[in-house]
Coordinates of C-alpha atoms and ligand atoms in Angstrom, one line a residue:
M1 CA 95.4 117.7 172.8
S2 CA 96.7 114.5 171.2
S3 CA 94.6 111.9 172.9
P4 CA 91.2 111.1 171.3
D5 CA 88.0 111.7 173.2
P6 CA 87.2 108.2 174.6
Q7 CA 83.5 109.0 174.4
T8 CA 83.6 109.7 170.7
H9 CA 82.8 107.0 168.3
H10 CA 85.1 107.2 165.3
P11 CA 83.3 106.1 162.2
I12 CA 86.5 105.4 160.3
E13 CA 87.5 102.6 162.6
A14 CA 84.5 100.7 161.6
E15 CA 85.6 100.9 158.0
L16 CA 89.0 99.2 158.5
R17 CA 87.4 95.7 158.5
P18 CA 90.5 93.6 158.9
P19 CA 90.0 90.0 157.8
E20 CA 89.0 87.4 160.5
R21 CA 92.2 85.5 159.8
L22 CA 94.1 88.3 161.4
E23 CA 92.0 88.5 164.6
E24 CA 94.6 86.7 166.8
T25 CA 97.5 88.6 165.3
L26 CA 95.9 92.0 165.8
A27 CA 94.9 91.1 169.4
R28 CA 98.6 90.3 170.0
V29 CA 99.6 93.7 168.6
E30 CA 97.1 95.4 170.9
R31 CA 98.4 93.5 174.0
L32 CA 102.0 94.4 173.1
Y33 CA 101.0 98.1 172.7
R34 CA 99.1 98.1 176.0
D35 CA 101.6 96.1 178.1
V36 CA 104.9 97.1 176.7
V37 CA 104.6 100.3 174.7
V38 CA 102.2 102.4 176.8
P39 CA 104.1 102.1 180.1
R40 CA 107.3 103.2 178.3
E41 CA 105.6 106.1 176.6
Q42 CA 104.2 107.2 180.0
A43 CA 107.6 106.9 181.7
L44 CA 109.3 108.9 178.9
S45 CA 106.4 111.4 178.3
H46 CA 108.7 114.3 179.3
R47 CA 111.0 113.4 176.4
L48 CA 108.4 112.3 173.9
S49 CA 106.5 115.6 174.2
N50 CA 109.5 117.9 174.2
E51 CA 111.8 117.9 171.2
R52 CA 114.7 119.3 173.2
A53 CA 114.5 116.5 175.7
F54 CA 114.0 114.0 172.9
L55 CA 117.6 114.6 171.8
D56 CA 120.8 114.6 173.8
D57 CA 123.2 117.5 174.0
A58 CA 124.9 116.6 170.7
G59 CA 121.5 116.6 168.9
K60 CA 121.3 112.8 168.7
L61 CA 118.4 110.7 169.8
H62 CA 118.5 110.5 173.6
P63 CA 119.9 107.2 175.0
E64 CA 116.7 106.6 177.0
I65 CA 114.6 106.8 173.9
I66 CA 117.0 104.4 172.1
E67 CA 116.8 102.0 175.0
A68 CA 113.0 102.1 175.2
R69 CA 112.8 101.5 171.4
R70 CA 115.1 98.6 171.7
E71 CA 113.1 97.1 174.6
I72 CA 110.0 97.3 172.4
M73 CA 111.7 95.8 169.4
R74 CA 112.9 92.9 171.5
A75 CA 109.5 92.3 173.1
A76 CA 107.9 92.5 169.7
G77 CA 110.4 90.0 168.4
E78 CA 109.7 87.6 171.3
Q79 CA 106.0 87.9 170.6
G80 CA 106.4 87.2 166.9
I81 CA 105.2 90.7 165.8
Y82 CA 108.4 92.5 164.9
S83 CA 109.1 90.5 161.7
L84 CA 105.6 89.4 160.6
H85 CA 106.5 90.6 157.1
L86 CA 109.3 88.1 156.5
P87 CA 109.0 84.4 155.5
E88 CA 108.8 81.8 158.2
R89 CA 112.1 80.2 157.1
L90 CA 113.9 83.4 158.2
G91 CA 112.0 83.4 161.5
G92 CA 109.3 85.8 160.3
G93 CA 105.5 85.6 160.4
G94 CA 105.0 84.9 156.7
L95 CA 102.3 87.5 156.2
D96 CA 101.7 88.7 152.7
R97 CA 101.5 92.4 151.7
E98 CA 97.8 92.7 152.0
D99 CA 97.8 91.3 155.6
M100 CA 100.7 93.5 156.5
I101 CA 98.7 96.6 155.6
Y102 CA 96.2 95.8 158.3
V103 CA 98.9 95.1 160.8
E104 CA 100.9 98.3 159.9
E105 CA 97.8 100.6 160.0
K106 CA 97.0 99.3 163.4
V107 CA 100.5 99.9 164.7
Y108 CA 100.8 103.4 163.2
G109 CA 97.3 104.3 164.2
Y110 CA 98.5 104.4 167.8
G111 CA 100.4 107.6 166.9
V112 CA 103.9 108.8 166.7
K113 CA 105.6 108.1 170.0
L114 CA 107.3 104.7 170.6
N115 CA 104.7 102.6 168.8
P116 CA 106.5 102.4 165.4
A117 CA 109.2 100.3 167.1
M118 CA 106.8 97.4 167.3
L119 CA 107.4 96.6 163.6
S120 CA 110.7 96.3 161.8
W121 CA 111.4 99.3 159.6
S122 CA 114.5 100.4 157.7
E123 CA 116.8 99.8 160.8
G124 CA 115.5 96.3 161.3
A125 CA 114.8 93.1 159.4
T126 CA 114.6 94.3 155.8
P127 CA 114.1 91.8 153.0
R128 CA 117.8 92.1 152.1
L129 CA 118.2 89.4 154.6
L130 CA 116.6 87.0 152.1
Y131 CA 119.9 87.2 150.2
C132 CA 122.2 86.5 153.2
H133 CA 124.3 83.3 153.3
D134 CA 124.3 80.6 155.9
H135 CA 127.4 82.0 157.6
Q136 CA 125.6 85.3 158.1
Q137 CA 122.5 83.8 159.8
E138 CA 123.6 83.6 163.4
Q139 CA 125.6 86.9 163.6
F140 CA 123.3 89.1 161.5
V141 CA 120.0 87.6 160.3
A142 CA 118.6 86.0 163.4
P143 CA 119.2 88.9 165.8
L144 CA 117.8 91.4 163.3
V145 CA 114.7 89.3 162.8
R146 CA 114.2 89.0 166.6
G147 CA 114.6 92.7 167.1
E148 CA 117.8 92.2 169.1
K149 CA 120.1 94.2 166.8
T150 CA 119.6 97.1 164.5
S151 CA 121.1 98.0 161.1
L152 CA 121.8 100.9 158.8
H153 CA 121.3 101.0 155.1
G154 CA 124.1 102.9 153.3
V155 CA 123.2 103.7 149.7
T156 CA 122.8 107.5 149.3
E157 CA 125.9 109.8 149.0
D158 CA 126.3 113.5 149.1
G159 CA 126.5 113.5 145.3
A160 CA 124.4 110.4 144.5
G161 CA 120.7 110.3 145.5
S162 CA 118.0 109.7 142.9
N163 CA 120.4 108.1 140.4
L164 CA 122.4 105.1 141.7
F165 CA 124.8 105.4 138.8
D166 CA 126.2 108.6 140.3
M167 CA 127.6 106.5 143.2
K168 CA 131.3 107.0 144.1
T169 CA 131.8 104.5 146.9
R170 CA 134.0 101.7 145.5
A171 CA 135.0 98.2 146.7
T172 CA 138.0 96.7 145.0
R173 CA 139.5 93.3 145.3
R174 CA 142.8 92.8 147.2
G175 CA 143.6 89.1 147.2
K176 CA 140.6 87.4 148.9
D177 CA 139.5 90.7 150.5
W178 CA 137.6 93.7 149.5
V179 CA 138.8 97.3 150.1
L180 CA 135.9 99.7 150.6
S181 CA 136.4 103.5 150.1
G182 CA 133.8 106.3 150.1
A183 CA 131.1 108.0 152.2
K184 CA 127.4 107.7 152.6
A185 CA 125.0 110.6 153.6
Y186 CA 121.5 110.9 155.0
I187 CA 121.8 107.5 156.7
T188 CA 119.1 106.5 159.1
N189 CA 120.3 105.0 162.4
A190 CA 123.9 106.1 161.6
F191 CA 125.0 106.3 165.2
D192 CA 123.4 103.3 166.9
A193 CA 123.4 100.6 164.3
D194 CA 125.0 97.3 165.3
I195 CA 125.2 96.2 161.6
A196 CA 125.8 98.1 158.4
Q197 CA 124.5 97.1 155.0
V198 CA 126.3 99.1 152.3
L199 CA 126.0 99.3 148.5
A200 CA 129.2 99.9 146.6
I201 CA 130.4 99.9 142.9
T202 CA 132.6 96.8 142.4
D203 CA 132.6 96.5 138.6
P204 CA 132.3 100.0 137.1
G205 CA 130.5 100.3 133.7
Q206 CA 128.7 97.0 133.9
G207 CA 125.2 98.5 134.2
R208 CA 123.1 96.7 136.8
R209 CA 126.0 94.2 137.4
S210 CA 128.2 97.1 138.7
F211 CA 127.0 96.9 142.3
T212 CA 127.6 94.7 145.3
Y213 CA 126.1 94.8 148.9
F214 CA 128.3 94.3 151.9
M215 CA 127.4 93.6 155.5
F216 CA 129.5 94.0 158.6
D217 CA 129.5 94.6 162.4
T218 CA 129.9 98.3 162.9
R219 CA 131.6 98.0 166.3
E220 CA 134.1 95.5 165.0
Y221 CA 135.2 97.9 162.3
L222 CA 134.8 101.2 164.1
N223 CA 137.9 103.3 163.6
K224 CA 139.4 100.4 161.7
G225 CA 138.4 101.8 158.3
Y226 CA 134.8 102.6 159.4
R227 CA 134.0 106.1 160.7
I228 CA 130.8 107.7 161.8
G229 CA 130.4 111.4 161.0
R230 CA 128.1 114.3 162.1
V231 CA 124.4 114.2 162.8
F232 CA 122.1 115.7 160.2
Q233 CA 119.4 117.8 161.8
T234 CA 116.3 116.9 159.9
M235 CA 113.1 119.0 159.9
F236 CA 111.4 116.4 162.1
G237 CA 114.2 116.3 164.7
D238 CA 114.8 112.6 164.6
G239 CA 118.4 112.8 165.9
Y240 CA 118.9 109.6 164.0
T241 CA 120.2 110.6 160.5
G242 CA 123.9 111.0 159.7
E243 CA 126.9 110.2 157.6
I244 CA 129.4 107.4 157.6
F245 CA 132.8 106.9 156.0
F246 CA 134.9 104.0 154.7
D247 CA 138.6 104.8 154.7
D248 CA 140.1 101.9 152.7
M249 CA 138.3 99.5 155.0
V250 CA 139.3 95.9 154.5
L251 CA 136.4 93.4 154.4
P252 CA 136.5 89.6 153.9
E253 CA 134.7 87.9 151.0
S254 CA 132.2 86.6 153.6
A255 CA 130.9 90.2 154.0
V256 CA 129.1 90.1 150.6
I257 CA 125.3 89.9 150.6
G258 CA 124.2 87.7 147.8
E259 CA 126.8 87.6 145.0
P260 CA 129.2 90.2 143.7
G261 CA 127.3 92.1 141.0
Q262 CA 123.9 91.3 142.5
G263 CA 123.7 94.5 144.5
F264 CA 121.5 96.3 142.1
D265 CA 118.8 93.6 142.1
I266 CA 118.8 93.4 145.8
A267 CA 118.6 97.2 146.1
V268 CA 115.6 97.4 143.7
M269 CA 113.9 94.6 145.7
S270 CA 114.5 96.4 148.9
F271 CA 113.3 99.8 147.5
N272 CA 110.1 98.1 146.4
Y273 CA 109.6 96.9 149.9
T274 CA 110.2 100.4 151.4
R275 CA 107.7 101.8 149.0
M276 CA 105.0 99.1 149.7
R277 CA 105.5 99.7 153.4
R278 CA 104.1 103.2 153.0
A279 CA 100.5 101.8 152.7
G280 CA 99.8 100.8 156.3
M281 CA 102.1 103.6 157.7
C282 CA 100.3 106.4 155.9
S283 CA 96.8 104.9 156.4
G284 CA 97.4 104.5 160.2
W285 CA 98.9 108.0 160.6
S286 CA 96.2 109.6 158.4
R287 CA 93.5 108.0 160.5
Y288 CA 95.2 109.1 163.7
L289 CA 95.1 112.7 162.4
I290 CA 91.6 112.6 161.0
E291 CA 90.3 111.3 164.4
R292 CA 92.0 114.1 166.3
A293 CA 90.9 116.7 163.8
L294 CA 87.3 115.5 164.2
D295 CA 87.5 115.7 168.0
R296 CA 89.1 119.1 167.8
V297 CA 86.5 120.7 165.5
K298 CA 83.6 119.2 167.5
H299 CA 84.8 120.6 170.8
R300 CA 86.6 123.8 169.8
Q301 CA 84.2 126.7 170.2
V302 CA 84.7 129.7 167.9
G303 CA 82.1 132.4 168.0
N304 CA 79.9 130.4 170.3
R305 CA 79.6 127.3 168.1
P306 CA 81.7 124.3 167.3
L307 CA 84.4 125.0 164.8
G308 CA 83.1 122.0 162.9
A309 CA 79.8 123.7 162.3
N310 CA 81.4 125.8 159.5
Q311 CA 81.2 124.4 156.0
G312 CA 84.7 125.4 155.2
I313 CA 86.0 123.2 158.1
Q314 CA 83.6 120.4 157.2
W315 CA 85.0 120.3 153.7
M316 CA 88.5 120.1 155.0
I317 CA 87.6 117.1 157.1
A318 CA 85.8 115.5 154.1
D319 CA 88.8 116.0 151.9
M320 CA 91.0 114.3 154.6
Y321 CA 88.7 111.4 154.6
V322 CA 88.7 111.2 150.8
D323 CA 92.5 111.2 150.7
W324 CA 92.7 108.5 153.3
L325 CA 90.1 106.3 151.6
Q326 CA 91.6 106.7 148.1
A327 CA 95.2 105.9 149.1
R328 CA 94.1 103.0 151.3
S329 CA 91.8 101.5 148.6
L330 CA 94.6 101.8 146.1
S331 CA 97.1 100.2 148.5
L332 CA 94.9 97.2 149.2
E333 CA 94.2 96.7 145.4
V334 CA 98.0 96.9 144.6
A335 CA 98.9 94.6 147.5
R336 CA 96.4 92.0 146.4
S337 CA 97.7 92.1 142.8
I338 CA 101.3 91.7 144.2
D339 CA 100.4 88.8 146.5
T340 CA 98.5 86.9 143.8
P341 CA 101.5 85.5 141.8
G342 CA 103.1 84.4 145.2
P343 CA 105.3 86.2 147.7
W344 CA 106.4 89.6 146.5
Y345 CA 110.1 88.8 146.9
R346 CA 110.0 85.7 144.7
L347 CA 111.6 86.5 141.3
P348 CA 111.0 87.1 138.5
R349 CA 108.2 89.6 139.0
P350 CA 105.5 90.7 136.6
K351 CA 106.8 93.6 134.4
D352 CA 104.1 96.1 135.4
E353 CA 104.5 95.5 139.2
V354 CA 107.1 98.2 139.7
R355 CA 104.6 100.8 138.2
R356 CA 101.9 99.8 140.7
I357 CA 104.4 99.9 143.6
C358 CA 105.4 103.5 142.6
A359 CA 101.8 104.5 142.3
L360 CA 101.2 103.1 145.8
K361 CA 104.1 105.2 147.2
V362 CA 103.3 108.5 145.6
S363 CA 99.6 108.1 146.3
N364 CA 100.2 107.4 150.0
D365 CA 102.9 110.0 150.6
E366 CA 101.0 112.8 148.9
S367 CA 97.6 111.9 150.4
F368 CA 99.1 111.7 153.9
Y369 CA 100.9 115.0 153.4
R370 CA 97.6 116.7 152.4
V371 CA 95.8 115.1 155.4
A372 CA 98.6 116.3 157.7
D373 CA 98.5 119.8 156.2
R374 CA 94.7 120.1 156.7
A375 CA 95.0 118.6 160.2
L376 CA 97.5 121.3 161.2
Q377 CA 95.2 124.0 159.6
V378 CA 92.1 123.0 161.6
F379 CA 94.2 123.0 164.8
G380 CA 95.1 126.6 164.1
G381 CA 97.9 128.0 166.4
A382 CA 97.9 124.8 168.4
G383 CA 98.9 122.9 165.3
V384 CA 101.9 125.1 164.7
M385 CA 103.3 124.2 168.1
R386 CA 106.3 121.9 167.5
D387 CA 105.8 119.6 170.5
T388 CA 102.5 118.2 169.3
D389 CA 101.7 115.0 167.5
I390 CA 99.9 117.0 164.8
N391 CA 103.0 119.1 164.1
K392 CA 105.3 116.1 164.3
L393 CA 103.3 114.1 161.8
F394 CA 103.1 117.1 159.4
Q395 CA 106.9 117.3 159.4
I396 CA 107.2 113.5 159.0
A397 CA 104.6 113.6 156.2
R398 CA 106.7 116.2 154.3
N399 CA 109.8 114.1 154.8
L400 CA 108.3 110.9 153.5
R401 CA 108.1 112.4 150.0
I402 CA 111.9 112.3 149.7
P403 CA 113.3 109.0 151.0
G404 CA 112.4 105.7 149.4
G405 CA 112.5 107.5 146.0
T406 CA 111.1 111.0 145.7
D407 CA 107.7 111.8 144.3
E408 CA 109.4 112.6 141.0
V409 CA 111.3 109.3 140.9
Q410 CA 108.0 107.4 141.3
R411 CA 106.3 109.5 138.6
T412 CA 109.3 109.1 136.2
T413 CA 109.2 105.3 136.7
I414 CA 105.5 105.2 136.1
A415 CA 105.8 107.2 132.9
E416 CA 108.8 105.3 131.6
T417 CA 107.2 101.9 132.2
L418 CA 104.1 103.2 130.3
G419 CA 106.4 103.6 127.3
L420 CA 107.7 107.2 127.7
R421 CA 111.4 106.3 127.8
F422 CA 113.3 108.2 125.1
D423 CA 116.9 108.0 126.1
P424 CA 118.4 104.9 124.3
S425 CA 121.8 105.4 126.0
K426 CA 120.2 104.2 129.3
S427 CA 120.7 100.5 129.2
A428 CA 118.8 99.6 132.4
P429 CA 115.0 99.9 132.6
A430 CA 113.6 102.8 134.6
D431 CA 113.2 101.0 137.9
D432 CA 116.9 100.0 137.7
R433 CA 118.2 103.5 137.3
L434 CA 116.1 105.5 139.8
K435 CA 116.2 104.7 143.4
G436 CA 115.6 105.9 146.8
S437 CA 116.5 104.4 150.1
Ligands
FAD1 C1 115.2 111.5 156.7 C2 115.9 110.8 155.6 C3 116.4 109.5 155.8 C4 117.1 108.8 154.8 N1 117.6 107.6 155.1 C5 118.4 107.0 154.2 C6 119.1 105.8 154.5 O1 118.9 105.2 155.6 N2 119.9 105.2 153.6 C7 120.1 105.8 152.4 O2 120.9 105.3 151.6 N3 119.5 107.0 152.1 C8 118.7 107.6 152.9 N4 118.1 108.8 152.6 C9 118.4 109.5 151.3 C10 117.2 109.5 150.3 O3 117.1 108.2 149.8 C11 117.6 110.5 149.3 O4 117.5 111.8 149.9 C12 116.6 110.5 148.1 O5 116.8 109.3 147.4 C13 116.8 111.7 147.2 O6 118.1 111.8 146.8 P1 118.8 113.3 147.0 O7 118.5 113.8 148.3 O8 120.2 113.2 146.6 O9 118.1 114.2 145.9 P2 118.4 114.5 144.4 O10 118.7 113.2 143.7 O11 119.5 115.5 144.4 O12 117.1 115.1 143.9 C14 116.7 116.4 144.1 C15 115.4 116.7 143.5 O13 115.4 116.5 142.1 C16 114.4 115.6 141.7 N5 115.0 114.7 140.6 C17 116.1 114.0 140.6 N6 116.2 113.3 139.5 C18 115.1 113.7 138.7 C19 114.7 113.3 137.4 N7 115.3 112.4 136.6 N8 113.5 113.9 137.0 C20 112.8 114.8 137.7 N9 113.2 115.1 139.0 C21 114.3 114.6 139.5 C22 114.2 114.7 143.0 O14 112.9 114.2 142.9 C23 114.3 115.8 144.0 O15 113.1 116.5 144.2 C24 117.3 109.5 153.6 C25 116.8 110.8 153.3 C26 116.1 111.4 154.3 C27 115.6 112.8 154.0

């Protein structure tokens, strides 16, 4: 059901029109997919198409899936694909946001099996690495950029999600060291991460200067102040989300990313990256769904004629296309405006940029969700079956509207940066208070 009809020409593909300058890069992506990803997907098809076999007995991602993902990450690193989004000085490919949209939509357009591991995501080489010191390069930065190690990002807590200032995790000075205490919840890659990047309050009451990022080797500190908790069973059964604890964990000064008090700025920069990354992801997955929905309604016979002969179905397909085109066009426009003043991570940024980034996220997440909802509807009972790509993407689409800053957080930031900010007690601007990881 999930593979497209090879005889069918998909008109949307002709609309992608990636620029010529990316021809070689996209050909490399295609080779990596064909030579490295597809064989592993075939070998693990029994796990990838059965959510019970996708997880182990404890409900965590099955070790064979973890290993296959890691092999793909390493291969993508060797072939210079995994970290195309990072500057060359860090070992990345130096692509700007616009070019990354074309790369991301190609990678996600392959579907929802092992292909996303071709590109670094929240467990990989995030732009927080831009703030790492020389002494952190060899142990942390280089292996993350090459896809040889994975990380977790610990910001959210049970009682602190949308508003960073609700955070309880503290790091206090003890001589030259820091003592970290607290807990983080809903953490992606909680069980397998080699490296942890954790945000804590170090100077309470100092507004944006209250926060500091720490980075450490999870295995070095496991059960020495660092503890991994239970698995959180998400609606899309990722087996990958959980909680972590810091029990008066002692970290050296060298564990700080950037400078003490700089954590907020680094967090905002990395939330912006997470949000911008939605563009290619949602475009690729939406296209994947539209193509499969098109195939389905052309071939599915209901009452002796193709399902797609019904106007009600045609309009659903048309609405899916409109959603995809609107979100993708907006993304390319926003990406170009972000790239124009120079690399998106170079500070300071134009004031209205955060508004455009929030618009990109909410537009992509909600459009993709509507596309996935309609795809499921046209598949009928088959779409309701959990072990299908259609259903999996519907669950993922619903999830995307929460992490990275919820729909409401994006809208609040947009409204406040348009001048609708009425609470003078809030010292930090909207983008500084509201978050999402
Ligand atoms: C699958 C998954 C993976 C995740 N991975 C990570 C991770 O790796 N690292 C990490 O740190 N976090 C992670 N998160 C956490 C995620 O960032 C938070 O769930 C998200 O920021 C929302 O916080 P919350 O769940 O506490 O919701 P809350 O903050 O409690 O919000 C609840 C609802 O209220 C709304 N709301 C809140 N404030 C306002 C307001 N001012 N105005 C209007 N509405 C408002 C929200 O939009 C939401 O709809 C992950 C979450 C999920 C689901």
